[in-house]
Structure formats: C-alpha cells, structure tokens
mmCIF file of C-alpha atoms in Angstrom:
data_model
loop_
_atom_site.group_PDB
_atom_site.id
_atom_site.type_symbol
_atom_site.label_atom_id
_atom_site.label_comp_id
_atom_site.label_asym_id
_atom_site.label_seq_id
_atom_site.Cartn_x
_atom_site.Cartn_y
_atom_site.Cartn_z
ATOM 1 C CA MET A 288 -98.342 -65.779 -57.339
ATOM 2 C CA GLU A 289 -99.035 -62.314 -58.712
ATOM 3 C CA ASN A 290 -102.287 -61.422 -60.412
ATOM 4 C CA GLN A 291 -100.603 -60.344 -63.686
ATOM 5 C CA ASP A 292 -99.268 -63.887 -64.066
ATOM 6 C CA LEU A 293 -102.739 -65.417 -63.830
ATOM 7 C CA ARG A 294 -104.841 -66.434 -66.799
ATOM 8 C CA PHE A 295 -108.585 -66.683 -66.310
ATOM 9 C CA LYS A 296 -110.739 -69.536 -67.387
ATOM 10 C CA PHE A 297 -114.254 -70.135 -66.090
ATOM 11 C CA ASN A 298 -114.389 -73.811 -65.141
ATOM 12 C CA GLU A 299 -117.200 -76.008 -63.853
ATOM 13 C CA ASP A 300 -115.547 -79.289 -64.800
ATOM 14 C CA GLN A 301 -117.380 -79.482 -68.101
ATOM 15 C CA SER A 302 -115.576 -82.736 -68.970
ATOM 16 C CA LEU A 303 -117.468 -84.521 -66.192
ATOM 17 C CA LYS A 304 -120.759 -82.676 -66.546
ATOM 18 C CA SER A 305 -123.646 -84.489 -68.242
ATOM 19 C CA LYS A 306 -125.608 -82.792 -70.985
ATOM 20 C CA TYR A 307 -128.843 -83.290 -69.040
ATOM 21 C CA GLU A 308 -129.363 -83.433 -65.282
ATOM 22 C CA VAL A 309 -132.084 -84.158 -62.735
ATOM 23 C CA ALA A 310 -131.588 -80.541 -61.626
ATOM 24 C CA ASP A 311 -132.688 -79.362 -65.085
ATOM 25 C CA VAL A 312 -136.100 -80.974 -64.586
ATOM 26 C CA LEU A 313 -136.375 -79.420 -61.118
ATOM 27 C CA ASN A 314 -135.586 -75.995 -62.554
ATOM 28 C CA ILE A 315 -138.248 -76.376 -65.252
ATOM 29 C CA LEU A 316 -140.888 -77.368 -62.695
ATOM 30 C CA GLY A 317 -139.960 -74.523 -60.367
ATOM 31 C CA SER A 318 -142.764 -73.800 -57.881
ATOM 32 C CA LYS A 319 -144.847 -76.652 -59.352
ATOM 33 C CA LEU A 320 -142.771 -79.001 -57.189
ATOM 34 C CA GLU A 321 -144.985 -78.122 -54.258
ATOM 35 C CA ASN A 322 -148.035 -79.453 -56.152
ATOM 36 C CA LEU A 323 -146.661 -83.009 -56.369
ATOM 37 C CA GLU A 324 -147.904 -83.977 -52.873
ATOM 38 C CA LEU A 325 -144.398 -84.686 -51.585
ATOM 39 C CA ASN A 326 -143.524 -84.530 -47.896
ATOM 40 C CA SER A 327 -141.358 -81.771 -46.440
ATOM 41 C CA TRP A 328 -138.229 -83.963 -46.317
ATOM 42 C CA GLN A 329 -138.552 -84.925 -49.977
ATOM 43 C CA LEU A 330 -139.011 -81.273 -50.955
ATOM 44 C CA ARG A 331 -136.030 -80.234 -48.860
ATOM 45 C CA THR A 332 -133.871 -82.855 -50.578
ATOM 46 C CA LEU A 333 -135.000 -81.830 -54.054
ATOM 47 C CA PHE A 334 -134.263 -78.169 -53.322
ATOM 48 C CA ALA A 335 -130.739 -79.182 -52.239
ATOM 49 C CA LEU A 336 -130.202 -81.049 -55.531
ATOM 50 C CA LYS A 337 -131.513 -78.045 -57.412
ATOM 51 C CA LYS A 338 -128.895 -75.769 -55.797
ATOM 52 C CA CYS A 339 -125.955 -78.181 -56.131
ATOM 53 C CA ARG A 340 -122.924 -76.589 -57.805
ATOM 54 C CA THR A 341 -124.729 -73.321 -58.438
ATOM 55 C CA SER A 342 -124.108 -69.819 -57.111
ATOM 56 C CA ALA A 343 -126.816 -70.423 -54.482
ATOM 57 C CA LEU A 344 -124.309 -72.442 -52.418
ATOM 58 C CA GLY A 345 -121.329 -70.167 -52.961
ATOM 59 C CA GLY A 346 -118.030 -71.420 -54.267
ATOM 60 C CA HIS A 347 -114.261 -71.059 -54.409
ATOM 61 C CA ILE A 348 -111.570 -69.706 -56.724
ATOM 62 C CA ASP A 349 -108.651 -72.006 -57.496
ATOM 63 C CA ALA A 350 -105.262 -71.340 -59.066
ATOM 64 C CA CYS A 351 -103.080 -73.944 -60.766
ATOM 65 C CA ASP A 352 -99.655 -74.254 -59.116
ATOM 66 C CA GLU A 353 -98.132 -75.182 -62.487
ATOM 67 C CA CYS A 354 -99.571 -72.998 -65.278
ATOM 68 C CA GLY A 355 -101.218 -70.224 -63.262
ATOM 69 C CA ASN A 356 -104.694 -70.837 -64.654
ATOM 70 C CA VAL A 357 -107.471 -69.479 -62.420
ATOM 71 C CA SER A 358 -110.823 -71.278 -62.272
ATOM 72 C CA ILE A 359 -114.060 -70.873 -60.366
ATOM 73 C CA SER A 360 -116.089 -73.752 -58.950
ATOM 74 C CA TYR A 361 -119.396 -73.757 -57.117
ATOM 75 C CA ASN A 362 -119.909 -75.825 -53.969
ATOM 76 C CA SER A 363 -121.762 -79.136 -53.986
ATOM 77 C CA CYS A 364 -124.781 -79.974 -51.823
ATOM 78 C CA ARG A 365 -123.234 -83.274 -50.564
ATOM 79 C CA ASN A 366 -126.690 -84.802 -50.375
ATOM 80 C CA ARG A 367 -126.643 -88.610 -50.604
ATOM 81 C CA HIS A 368 -129.422 -88.526 -53.226
ATOM 82 C CA CYS A 369 -127.566 -86.133 -55.515
ATOM 83 C CA PRO A 370 -126.283 -87.544 -58.842
ATOM 84 C CA LYS A 371 -123.225 -85.261 -58.687
ATOM 85 C CA CYS A 372 -121.987 -85.859 -55.133
ATOM 86 C CA GLN A 373 -121.248 -89.596 -54.740
ATOM 87 C CA GLY A 374 -117.816 -90.186 -56.311
ATOM 88 C CA LYS A 375 -115.552 -89.245 -53.378
ATOM 89 C CA LYS A 376 -117.753 -91.017 -50.835
ATOM 90 C CA ARG A 377 -117.649 -94.221 -52.874
ATOM 91 C CA GLU A 378 -113.868 -94.178 -53.167
ATOM 92 C CA GLN A 379 -113.408 -93.632 -49.436
ATOM 93 C CA TRP A 380 -115.849 -96.423 -48.595
ATOM 94 C CA ILE A 381 -114.001 -98.871 -50.857
ATOM 95 C CA GLU A 382 -110.644 -98.010 -49.274
ATOM 96 C CA ASN A 383 -112.037 -98.623 -45.783
ATOM 97 C CA ARG A 384 -113.521 -102.002 -46.731
ATOM 98 C CA GLU A 385 -110.269 -103.224 -48.302
ATOM 99 C CA THR A 386 -108.671 -103.212 -44.837
ATOM 100 C CA GLU A 387 -111.325 -105.696 -43.647
ATOM 101 C CA LEU A 388 -110.972 -108.376 -46.320
ATOM 102 C CA LEU A 389 -110.456 -112.054 -45.480
ATOM 103 C CA PRO A 390 -108.918 -114.728 -47.764
ATOM 104 C CA VAL A 391 -112.255 -116.579 -47.982
ATOM 105 C CA PRO A 392 -114.996 -116.996 -50.603
ATOM 106 C CA TYR A 393 -117.565 -114.171 -50.737
ATOM 107 C CA PHE A 394 -121.097 -114.279 -52.140
ATOM 108 C CA HIS A 395 -123.438 -111.588 -53.462
ATOM 109 C CA VAL A 396 -126.924 -112.225 -52.064
ATOM 110 C CA VAL A 397 -130.013 -110.185 -52.973
ATOM 111 C CA PHE A 398 -133.143 -110.097 -50.776
ATOM 112 C CA THR A 399 -136.205 -108.657 -52.553
ATOM 113 C CA LEU A 400 -139.601 -107.615 -51.174
ATOM 114 C CA PRO A 401 -142.747 -108.492 -53.200
ATOM 115 C CA ASP A 402 -144.551 -105.633 -54.948
ATOM 116 C CA VAL A 403 -147.645 -106.032 -52.766
ATOM 117 C CA LEU A 404 -145.656 -104.162 -50.101
ATOM 118 C CA ASN A 405 -145.043 -101.107 -52.306
ATOM 119 C CA LYS A 406 -147.989 -99.189 -50.870
ATOM 120 C CA THR A 407 -146.686 -99.803 -47.351
ATOM 121 C CA ALA A 408 -143.213 -98.699 -48.472
ATOM 122 C CA LEU A 409 -144.647 -95.362 -49.609
ATOM 123 C CA HIS A 410 -146.512 -94.687 -46.371
ATOM 124 C CA GLU A 411 -144.166 -96.238 -43.796
ATOM 125 C CA PRO A 412 -140.753 -96.534 -45.482
ATOM 126 C CA LYS A 413 -138.620 -96.521 -42.323
ATOM 127 C CA MET A 414 -140.571 -99.354 -40.713
ATOM 128 C CA LEU A 415 -140.606 -101.486 -43.855
ATOM 129 C CA TYR A 416 -136.933 -100.978 -44.749
ATOM 130 C CA ASP A 417 -135.837 -101.647 -41.166
ATOM 131 C CA PHE A 418 -137.810 -104.909 -41.289
ATOM 132 C CA LEU A 419 -136.073 -105.774 -44.563
ATOM 133 C CA PHE A 420 -132.606 -105.338 -43.042
ATOM 134 C CA GLU A 421 -133.507 -107.188 -39.841
ATOM 135 C CA SER A 422 -135.210 -110.104 -41.609
ATOM 136 C CA ALA A 423 -132.352 -110.602 -44.068
ATOM 137 C CA TRP A 424 -129.731 -110.673 -41.325
ATOM 138 C CA GLU A 425 -131.787 -112.898 -39.013
ATOM 139 C CA THR A 426 -132.267 -115.332 -41.905
ATOM 140 C CA LEU A 427 -128.525 -115.659 -42.559
ATOM 141 C CA GLN A 428 -127.828 -115.746 -38.842
ATOM 142 C CA THR A 429 -130.266 -118.647 -38.410
ATOM 143 C CA PHE A 430 -128.567 -120.704 -41.119
ATOM 144 C CA GLY A 431 -125.160 -119.917 -39.640
ATOM 145 C CA GLU A 432 -126.178 -120.872 -36.115
ATOM 146 C CA ASN A 433 -127.378 -124.232 -37.415
ATOM 147 C CA ARG A 434 -123.721 -124.853 -38.322
ATOM 148 C CA GLY A 435 -122.476 -123.405 -35.039
ATOM 149 C CA LEU A 436 -121.018 -120.351 -36.785
ATOM 150 C CA LYS A 437 -121.238 -116.593 -36.365
ATOM 151 C CA MET A 438 -121.872 -115.100 -39.821
ATOM 152 C CA GLY A 439 -121.066 -111.670 -41.222
ATOM 153 C CA MET A 440 -122.830 -109.440 -43.734
ATOM 154 C CA ILE A 441 -122.638 -106.020 -45.387
ATOM 155 C CA ALA A 442 -126.028 -104.901 -46.737
ATOM 156 C CA VAL A 443 -126.909 -101.964 -49.002
ATOM 157 C CA LEU A 444 -130.505 -100.868 -49.558
ATOM 158 C CA HIS A 445 -131.791 -100.069 -53.031
ATOM 159 C CA THR A 446 -135.432 -99.075 -53.479
ATOM 160 C CA TRP A 447 -135.666 -98.656 -57.255
ATOM 161 C CA GLY A 448 -135.957 -100.587 -60.477
ATOM 162 C CA GLN A 449 -134.364 -99.451 -63.734
ATOM 163 C CA ASN A 450 -137.519 -97.572 -64.772
ATOM 164 C CA LEU A 451 -137.647 -95.708 -61.409
ATOM 165 C CA SER A 452 -140.467 -97.929 -60.128
ATOM 166 C CA LEU A 453 -140.527 -98.930 -56.474
ATOM 167 C CA HIS A 454 -138.514 -102.134 -56.013
ATOM 168 C CA PRO A 455 -137.071 -102.453 -52.462
ATOM 169 C CA HIS A 456 -134.205 -104.934 -52.204
ATOM 170 C CA LEU A 457 -130.914 -105.490 -50.388
ATOM 171 C CA HIS A 458 -127.559 -106.128 -52.032
ATOM 172 C CA CYS A 459 -125.534 -108.134 -49.516
ATOM 173 C CA ILE A 460 -121.960 -109.335 -49.427
ATOM 174 C CA VAL A 461 -121.735 -112.506 -47.342
ATOM 175 C CA PRO A 462 -118.476 -114.366 -46.558
ATOM 176 C CA GLY A 463 -118.914 -118.080 -47.276
ATOM 177 C CA GLY A 464 -118.375 -119.223 -43.717
ATOM 178 C CA GLY A 465 -118.175 -117.982 -40.160
ATOM 179 C CA VAL A 466 -116.426 -117.986 -36.820
ATOM 180 C CA ASP A 467 -116.954 -120.785 -34.307
ATOM 181 C CA GLU A 468 -116.981 -120.434 -30.519
ATOM 182 C CA SER A 469 -113.191 -120.621 -30.330
ATOM 183 C CA GLY A 470 -112.809 -117.763 -32.812
ATOM 184 C CA THR A 471 -111.638 -120.056 -35.616
ATOM 185 C CA TRP A 472 -112.783 -119.518 -39.191
ATOM 186 C CA LYS A 473 -114.651 -122.332 -40.941
ATOM 187 C CA ASN A 474 -115.897 -122.419 -44.541
ATOM 188 C CA LEU A 475 -119.478 -123.574 -45.035
ATOM 189 C CA HIS A 476 -118.301 -125.892 -47.805
ATOM 190 C CA SER A 477 -114.835 -127.156 -48.593
ATOM 191 C CA ASP A 478 -114.982 -126.070 -52.239
ATOM 192 C CA GLY A 479 -116.284 -122.584 -51.346
ATOM 193 C CA LYS A 480 -118.770 -122.664 -54.241
ATOM 194 C CA PHE A 481 -122.051 -122.790 -52.323
ATOM 195 C CA LEU A 482 -123.635 -120.690 -49.578
ATOM 196 C CA PHE A 483 -127.146 -121.891 -48.611
ATOM 197 C CA PRO A 484 -130.115 -123.247 -50.646
ATOM 198 C CA VAL A 485 -131.917 -120.147 -51.966
ATOM 199 C CA LYS A 486 -135.379 -121.751 -51.694
ATOM 200 C CA ALA A 487 -134.805 -122.412 -48.013
ATOM 201 C CA LEU A 488 -133.438 -118.881 -47.535
ATOM 202 C CA SER A 489 -136.555 -117.472 -49.236
ATOM 203 C CA LYS A 490 -138.974 -119.339 -46.966
ATOM 204 C CA VAL A 491 -137.184 -118.343 -43.767
ATOM 205 C CA PHE A 492 -136.853 -114.740 -44.984
ATOM 206 C CA ARG A 493 -140.584 -114.536 -45.720
ATOM 207 C CA GLY A 494 -141.492 -116.049 -42.359
ATOM 208 C CA LYS A 495 -139.326 -113.643 -40.377
ATOM 209 C CA PHE A 496 -140.555 -110.605 -42.284
ATOM 210 C CA CYS A 497 -144.231 -111.547 -41.906
ATOM 211 C CA GLU A 498 -143.725 -112.177 -38.208
ATOM 212 C CA LYS A 499 -142.430 -108.634 -37.815
ATOM 213 C CA LEU A 500 -145.484 -107.239 -39.627
ATOM 214 C CA LYS A 501 -147.728 -109.307 -37.374
ATOM 215 C CA HIS A 502 -145.957 -107.935 -34.304
ATOM 216 C CA GLN A 503 -146.413 -104.397 -35.642
ATOM 217 C CA LEU A 504 -150.148 -105.058 -35.915
ATOM 218 C CA SER A 505 -150.284 -106.187 -32.284
ATOM 219 C CA LEU A 506 -148.652 -102.911 -31.249
ATOM 220 C CA LYS A 507 -151.329 -100.957 -33.095
ATOM 221 C CA LEU A 508 -154.004 -103.009 -31.403
ATOM 222 C CA ASN A 509 -152.809 -102.360 -27.865
ATOM 223 C CA GLU A 510 -155.042 -100.589 -25.368
ATOM 224 C CA ASN A 511 -153.561 -97.162 -26.063
ATOM 225 C CA GLN A 512 -154.168 -97.207 -29.817
ATOM 226 C CA ARG A 513 -157.152 -99.533 -30.277
ATOM 227 C CA GLU A 514 -159.544 -96.664 -31.017
ATOM 228 C CA LYS A 515 -157.275 -95.322 -33.782
ATOM 229 C CA PHE A 516 -156.967 -98.682 -35.547
ATOM 230 C CA THR A 517 -160.225 -99.240 -37.461
ATOM 231 C CA GLU A 518 -161.779 -102.526 -38.574
ATOM 232 C CA ASN A 519 -161.123 -101.499 -42.178
ATOM 233 C CA GLU A 520 -157.385 -101.187 -41.448
ATOM 234 C CA ALA A 521 -157.383 -104.572 -39.747
ATOM 235 C CA GLY A 522 -159.111 -106.132 -42.767
ATOM 236 C CA ASN A 523 -156.655 -104.530 -45.174
ATOM 237 C CA TYR A 524 -153.734 -105.815 -43.148
ATOM 238 C CA GLU A 525 -155.125 -109.353 -43.133
ATOM 239 C CA LYS A 526 -155.515 -109.257 -46.943
ATOM 240 C CA LEU A 527 -151.931 -108.038 -47.204
ATOM 241 C CA ARG A 528 -150.691 -110.819 -44.970
ATOM 242 C CA GLN A 529 -152.507 -113.453 -47.050
ATOM 243 C CA SER A 530 -151.079 -112.102 -50.301
ATOM 244 C CA LEU A 531 -147.559 -112.228 -48.827
ATOM 245 C CA TRP A 532 -147.853 -116.002 -48.443
ATOM 246 C CA GLU A 533 -149.373 -116.664 -51.886
ATOM 247 C CA LYS A 534 -146.136 -116.272 -53.859
ATOM 248 C CA PRO A 535 -142.621 -117.519 -53.138
ATOM 249 C CA TRP A 536 -140.253 -114.698 -52.172
ATOM 250 C CA VAL A 537 -137.091 -114.036 -54.124
ATOM 251 C CA VAL A 538 -133.613 -114.495 -52.637
ATOM 252 C CA TYR A 539 -130.824 -114.662 -55.170
ATOM 253 C CA ALA A 540 -127.260 -115.815 -54.453
ATOM 254 C CA LYS A 541 -124.650 -115.316 -57.163
ATOM 255 C CA LYS A 542 -121.539 -117.421 -57.657
ATOM 256 C CA PRO A 543 -118.559 -116.544 -55.448
ATOM 257 C CA PHE A 544 -116.294 -113.712 -56.533
ATOM 258 C CA GLY A 545 -112.931 -114.322 -58.174
ATOM 259 C CA SER A 546 -110.962 -112.697 -55.346
ATOM 260 C CA PRO A 547 -111.726 -110.924 -52.046
ATOM 261 C CA LYS A 548 -110.638 -107.571 -53.482
ATOM 262 C CA SER A 549 -113.084 -107.888 -56.369
ATOM 263 C CA VAL A 550 -115.832 -108.177 -53.732
ATOM 264 C CA VAL A 551 -115.314 -104.655 -52.465
ATOM 265 C CA GLU A 552 -114.921 -103.192 -55.930
ATOM 266 C CA TYR A 553 -118.152 -104.888 -56.983
ATOM 267 C CA LEU A 554 -120.120 -103.772 -53.950
ATOM 268 C CA GLY A 555 -118.625 -100.308 -54.359
ATOM 269 C CA ARG A 556 -120.790 -99.975 -57.459
ATOM 270 C CA TYR A 557 -123.865 -100.289 -55.282
ATOM 271 C CA THR A 558 -123.042 -98.410 -52.090
ATOM 272 C CA HIS A 559 -123.515 -94.844 -53.284
ATOM 273 C CA LYS A 560 -125.807 -95.386 -56.231
ATOM 274 C CA ILE A 561 -128.953 -93.302 -56.510
ATOM 275 C CA ALA A 562 -132.229 -93.951 -58.312
ATOM 276 C CA ILE A 563 -130.948 -92.570 -61.627
ATOM 277 C CA SER A 564 -127.656 -91.064 -62.765
ATOM 278 C CA ASN A 565 -127.496 -87.979 -64.964
ATOM 279 C CA GLN A 566 -125.751 -90.070 -67.629
ATOM 280 C CA ARG A 567 -128.938 -92.065 -68.197
ATOM 281 C CA ILE A 568 -130.987 -88.987 -69.086
ATOM 282 C CA ARG A 569 -131.082 -88.761 -72.875
ATOM 283 C CA LYS A 570 -133.355 -85.787 -73.510
ATOM 284 C CA ILE A 571 -135.308 -83.091 -71.704
ATOM 285 C CA ASP A 572 -137.810 -80.968 -73.602
ATOM 286 C CA ALA A 573 -140.565 -78.566 -72.583
ATOM 287 C CA LYS A 574 -142.876 -81.327 -71.385
ATOM 288 C CA THR A 575 -141.065 -84.661 -71.052
ATOM 289 C CA VAL A 576 -137.924 -86.457 -69.894
ATOM 290 C CA THR A 577 -136.411 -89.345 -71.865
ATOM 291 C CA PHE A 578 -134.058 -91.751 -70.072
ATOM 292 C CA SER A 579 -132.488 -95.123 -70.797
ATOM 293 C CA TYR A 580 -133.051 -98.289 -68.783
ATOM 294 C CA LYS A 581 -132.389 -102.014 -68.963
ATOM 295 C CA ASP A 582 -135.385 -104.308 -69.256
ATOM 296 C CA TYR A 583 -134.326 -107.329 -67.188
ATOM 297 C CA ARG A 584 -137.500 -109.162 -68.165
ATOM 298 C CA GLN A 585 -136.049 -109.259 -71.679
ATOM 299 C CA LYS A 586 -132.461 -110.197 -70.802
ATOM 300 C CA GLY A 587 -131.333 -106.661 -70.004
ATOM 301 C CA ILE A 588 -132.168 -105.131 -73.396
ATOM 302 C CA LYS A 589 -131.575 -101.375 -73.340
ATOM 303 C CA LYS A 590 -134.706 -99.305 -73.885
ATOM 304 C CA GLN A 591 -135.859 -95.726 -73.423
ATOM 305 C CA MET A 592 -138.764 -94.386 -71.383
ATOM 306 C CA VAL A 593 -140.529 -91.039 -71.759
ATOM 307 C CA LEU A 594 -142.196 -89.458 -68.717
ATOM 308 C CA SER A 595 -143.672 -86.068 -67.978
ATOM 309 C CA HIS A 596 -141.578 -83.797 -65.772
ATOM 310 C CA GLU A 597 -144.021 -84.294 -62.901
ATOM 311 C CA GLU A 598 -144.053 -88.083 -63.163
ATOM 312 C CA PHE A 599 -140.266 -88.260 -63.468
ATOM 313 C CA ILE A 600 -139.737 -86.256 -60.258
ATOM 314 C CA ARG A 601 -142.562 -88.100 -58.480
ATOM 315 C CA ARG A 602 -140.822 -91.403 -59.198
ATOM 316 C CA PHE A 603 -137.420 -89.997 -58.254
ATOM 317 C CA ALA A 604 -138.817 -88.710 -54.938
ATOM 318 C CA MET A 605 -140.141 -92.172 -54.014
ATOM 319 C CA HIS A 606 -136.517 -93.207 -53.494
ATOM 320 C CA ILE A 607 -135.542 -90.379 -51.150
ATOM 321 C CA LEU A 608 -134.856 -92.216 -47.894
ATOM 322 C CA PRO A 609 -136.259 -91.038 -44.558
ATOM 323 C CA LYS A 610 -134.188 -88.553 -42.599
ATOM 324 C CA ARG A 611 -131.072 -90.113 -40.975
ATOM 325 C CA PHE A 612 -131.972 -93.566 -42.313
ATOM 326 C CA VAL A 613 -128.864 -95.791 -42.506
ATOM 327 C CA LYS A 614 -128.729 -97.439 -45.957
ATOM 328 C CA ILE A 615 -125.441 -99.368 -45.519
ATOM 329 C CA ARG A 616 -125.310 -101.713 -42.516
ATOM 330 C CA HIS A 617 -122.698 -104.153 -41.201
ATOM 331 C CA TYR A 618 -123.572 -107.271 -39.217
ATOM 332 C CA GLY A 619 -121.973 -110.120 -37.284
ATOM 333 C CA PHE A 620 -118.175 -110.290 -37.401
ATOM 334 C CA LEU A 621 -118.252 -107.389 -39.898
ATOM 335 C CA SER A 622 -120.043 -105.080 -37.465
ATOM 336 C CA SER A 623 -118.173 -102.078 -36.067
ATOM 337 C CA THR A 624 -117.959 -103.464 -32.502
ATOM 338 C CA TRP A 625 -116.507 -106.800 -33.674
ATOM 339 C CA LYS A 626 -114.086 -105.229 -36.150
ATOM 340 C CA ARG A 627 -112.281 -103.053 -33.608
ATOM 341 C CA ILE A 628 -110.147 -105.928 -32.250
ATOM 342 C CA LYS A 629 -111.441 -109.379 -33.194
ATOM 343 C CA LEU A 630 -111.358 -108.948 -36.960
ATOM 344 C CA LYS A 631 -107.613 -108.200 -36.894
ATOM 345 C CA ASN A 632 -107.016 -111.333 -34.842
ATOM 346 C CA LEU A 633 -109.054 -113.359 -37.331
ATOM 347 C CA GLN A 634 -107.027 -111.963 -40.246
ATOM 348 C CA GLN A 635 -103.801 -112.997 -38.523
ATOM 349 C CA LYS A 636 -105.140 -116.517 -37.909
ATOM 350 C CA LEU A 637 -105.915 -116.766 -41.625
ATOM 351 C CA GLY A 638 -102.365 -115.785 -42.486
ATOM 352 C CA ILE A 639 -102.754 -112.216 -43.680
ATOM 353 C CA GLN A 640 -101.333 -109.069 -42.126
ATOM 354 C CA PRO A 641 -104.078 -106.657 -41.065
ATOM 355 C CA LYS A 642 -103.968 -103.345 -42.906
ATOM 356 C CA GLU A 643 -104.246 -100.167 -40.919
ATOM 357 C CA LYS A 644 -106.826 -97.679 -42.098
ATOM 358 C CA LEU A 645 -105.100 -94.811 -43.818
ATOM 359 C CA PRO A 646 -106.148 -91.254 -43.017
ATOM 360 C CA PRO A 647 -108.590 -89.840 -45.567
ATOM 361 C CA LYS A 648 -106.839 -88.590 -48.667
ATOM 362 C CA VAL A 649 -106.850 -84.862 -49.166
ATOM 363 C CA PHE A 650 -108.704 -84.266 -52.408
ATOM 364 C CA GLN A 651 -106.361 -82.420 -54.762
ATOM 365 C CA PRO A 652 -108.119 -81.621 -58.057
ATOM 366 C CA LYS A 653 -106.018 -81.379 -61.196
ATOM 367 C CA CYS A 654 -105.955 -78.351 -63.443
ATOM 368 C CA SER A 655 -108.276 -78.768 -66.444
ATOM 369 C CA CYS A 656 -106.026 -76.471 -68.467
ATOM 370 C CA CYS A 657 -102.553 -78.077 -68.273
ATOM 371 C CA LYS A 658 -103.705 -81.460 -66.830
ATOM 372 C CA VAL A 659 -100.538 -81.512 -64.688
ATOM 373 C CA GLY A 660 -100.714 -78.947 -61.899
ATOM 374 C CA ASN A 661 -102.811 -79.086 -58.739
ATOM 375 C CA LEU A 662 -105.512 -76.557 -57.984
ATOM 376 C CA VAL A 663 -104.973 -74.485 -54.852
ATOM 377 C CA THR A 664 -107.881 -72.532 -53.364
ATOM 378 C CA ILE A 665 -107.016 -68.825 -53.146
ATOM 379 C CA ALA A 666 -110.447 -67.414 -52.241
ATOM 380 C CA THR A 667 -113.943 -68.483 -51.226
ATOM 381 C CA PHE A 668 -117.250 -66.689 -51.630
ATOM 382 C CA ASP A 669 -120.877 -67.054 -50.582
ATOM 383 C CA LEU A 670 -124.082 -66.714 -52.585
ATOM 384 C CA ARG A 671 -123.305 -63.032 -53.186
ATOM 385 C CA GLY A 672 -120.770 -64.159 -55.775
ATOM 386 C CA PRO A 673 -117.017 -63.923 -56.459
ATOM 387 C CA PRO A 674 -115.020 -60.990 -55.001
ATOM 388 C CA GLN A 675 -114.686 -57.773 -56.989
ATOM 389 C CA TRP A 676 -110.978 -58.261 -57.750
ATOM 390 C CA PHE A 677 -111.732 -61.546 -59.461
ATOM 391 C CA LEU A 678 -114.520 -60.067 -61.582
ATOM 392 C CA GLU A 679 -112.304 -57.178 -62.664
ATOM 393 C CA MET A 680 -109.475 -59.562 -63.522
ATOM 394 C CA SER A 681 -111.721 -61.879 -65.522
ATOM 395 C CA GLN A 682 -113.157 -58.994 -67.532
ATOM 396 C CA SER A 683 -109.690 -57.760 -68.434
ATOM 397 C CA GLN A 684 -108.591 -61.151 -69.759
ATOM 398 C CA PRO A 685 -109.347 -62.270 -73.345
ATOM 399 C CA THR A 686 -111.873 -65.076 -73.785
ATOM 400 C CA PRO A 687 -109.966 -68.387 -73.973
ATOM 401 C CA LYS A 688 -109.978 -70.089 -77.338
ATOM 402 C CA LYS A 689 -111.904 -73.345 -77.596
#
C-alpha cells in the first residue's frame, strides 16, 4: 500500500467514547490526588487509568485493507479497574465458560456482608474478602455434603453499591445439584426449582464467617504478637463480633435460569464490572461530578448524585482491590483441577458432547471510515509520538469533512 493512496483520519474510536470519563476527574485533580490519603497501590492504579489511551502509553498506526484510511490509536492500560479496558476480557471469559456448561438448573446466589464490617474492609480488605469467598463456599459445601454431593460454584466479588458506597458481596452461579461418590450427577430437587432455604444458608454463612474472624483474633493474641494487640483493640473486636450476631445476614437465591447458556451470559455482566462505568457519569464541572444510580431501596428508581471531585475519587478508590487479589474464583467440580478431565466425563454422562476450548480470537478492529475493511497495524510508537513520516502525511491531507 503506497502512501499516496492513503487518506488520513485521526481516530480514537469516538463512537464508543463516553462524553465524560473517570480519567477526566483524575486530570482535574492532578497532584491533589496525593492529598486523598490513598495507599501507594491505589495511587498507582489511578495513575494507570489516567494514562489509558493517551500519548503517555504510546500507540499504533493502522491502515484499512479496504478503503486505505489511516488512523491512529493510543494504547490502553489494561488495568482491571479501568472503565475502558474490560470488553475483550469479558468476551473471552464468556467463551471459556460456555465450554463448561451442563444441562442442569443453575441458580444465582448472592452472599452479602453487613455494613458493620465496612471499616474492617477498608483497613484489611484482603483478609475480609478472602473470608467472604471461603465462608460462602464452605456454606454451600456443607449443604451439599449433607446430601452426599460434591457441589460447584463460580463466585465474583463486587465491593460497591450503586452510589459507590462500600458494599462487599459475592455474585455466585451454583448448579442445582452435585456429583455423588460414583461420579454421577444428581439434582437437589426433581423439579429443579429450589436450591437451599436462604434463611438456613444465612445462618450457616454467618457462623462460618464469624468463626474465621475469631480465629484471626487468636492469631493476633499469640505469644509473638500479644504486646502489639492492645486491650482497646480486643474490646473493639468483641463489640464487632456482638454486632455481627444482632442482625440476620443476607443470602439471596434467585429463580433458576431459563437455559444453561443464559447463565454464562448473565454472569458475564458481572465478571468484569468495575465500581462505575463512564456511561453513568452525566456531568463534570469545575468542582463536582454528577452520576446516575439506581436506588434499590425504592424499587430501583433512577436518581442522580452530585459529589466533589475528591469524594468521587475517594469512593472509587475504595473499590480498588489489593495487588494480585483474585476476584473470580471457581470451586468444587467447577475448579480448574476438576475440570481438566472429570468435567468432560460428567458432560458425556449427561448426554452432551464436550466442547473444546477454541484458541483466543485475534482481535481485528473494523475501519470506522468504511465499516467494512479490517485495520492492519503498519507502525507503532512510544510516548515520543507518531513517526515523522506520519505527521508530514497527515499535515498534507485535507481535514476530513464531518
């Protein structure tokens, strides 16, 4: 493809770009970010989001193999908390899960922590969220073992409410049955319309979680750390433990899905969600951010909230997970070790042909000009900017008509 045949058009995928972004608030705050009392990992994450799809990360020049249009795109940060970097990951995750489906009823179960634990979540998030995963799985496992069955579960951690408040909870997909000792599948109920009593699940869940907190206290009180653990801390912990038993905990189990495939598509909405999408931001001015949210206390009525830039980013940062923390976990017969061989055998016993995982699709973006051709990368560049030949070519071309 010769240069004289190329037509220039600066392209940053404006059709997909939101009018307002979290990065806009970060840019307005600038160096004030460091005054928000965030930890180094939170700051590092926010700086990555701030640079996403800007010249700071370099980029690439693409040419359309159909119409010859040349476009420039900046690289993404690929951070899991970035509002602009989740689409491809979600699609790949859904494709992988579709190969693991069984022709059985599936339930959506939500395990929620009470708000009295929010302070602990801020100071020791890894410990608390690990306990949440472990307690939820042990609860389901206990109910399954009472029926002589090995259960399975896929769990996704969310830490936010619609107004960016702290609201740790797990979205879980649970098959409505399990595998017995002989490797045979058995439904929990013949009609497939019921999992376990949610009140019983809630009580067991609370007991297992509180037991883990109690064990953590005993570790702090061992001989090596006794001097560091003050009487005041012990008193605070005891008050916390008492408040955890005052209210019933919330476990919610929805009706079974219409089909196994709809399970994965539904859960796919949750896997790579972040605290707030750019599409929910309605306005950013010199001092405040306005965003939409659903008030579930009033039947999901849509409302708008106005926060200062500092408060908006402070709330957003509360949901930045600890470094290397695993937010999607697979358990039981859906765990990675079990799936390698046994899951395929189980699928065959249930009368379906196991699907082989396809190699990851090569992402081939379409030309925004002709909507037909594929974009082919012809050059890459770093933060110093596009090469000189490209700049000279772009300056010599007339500005495209809108």
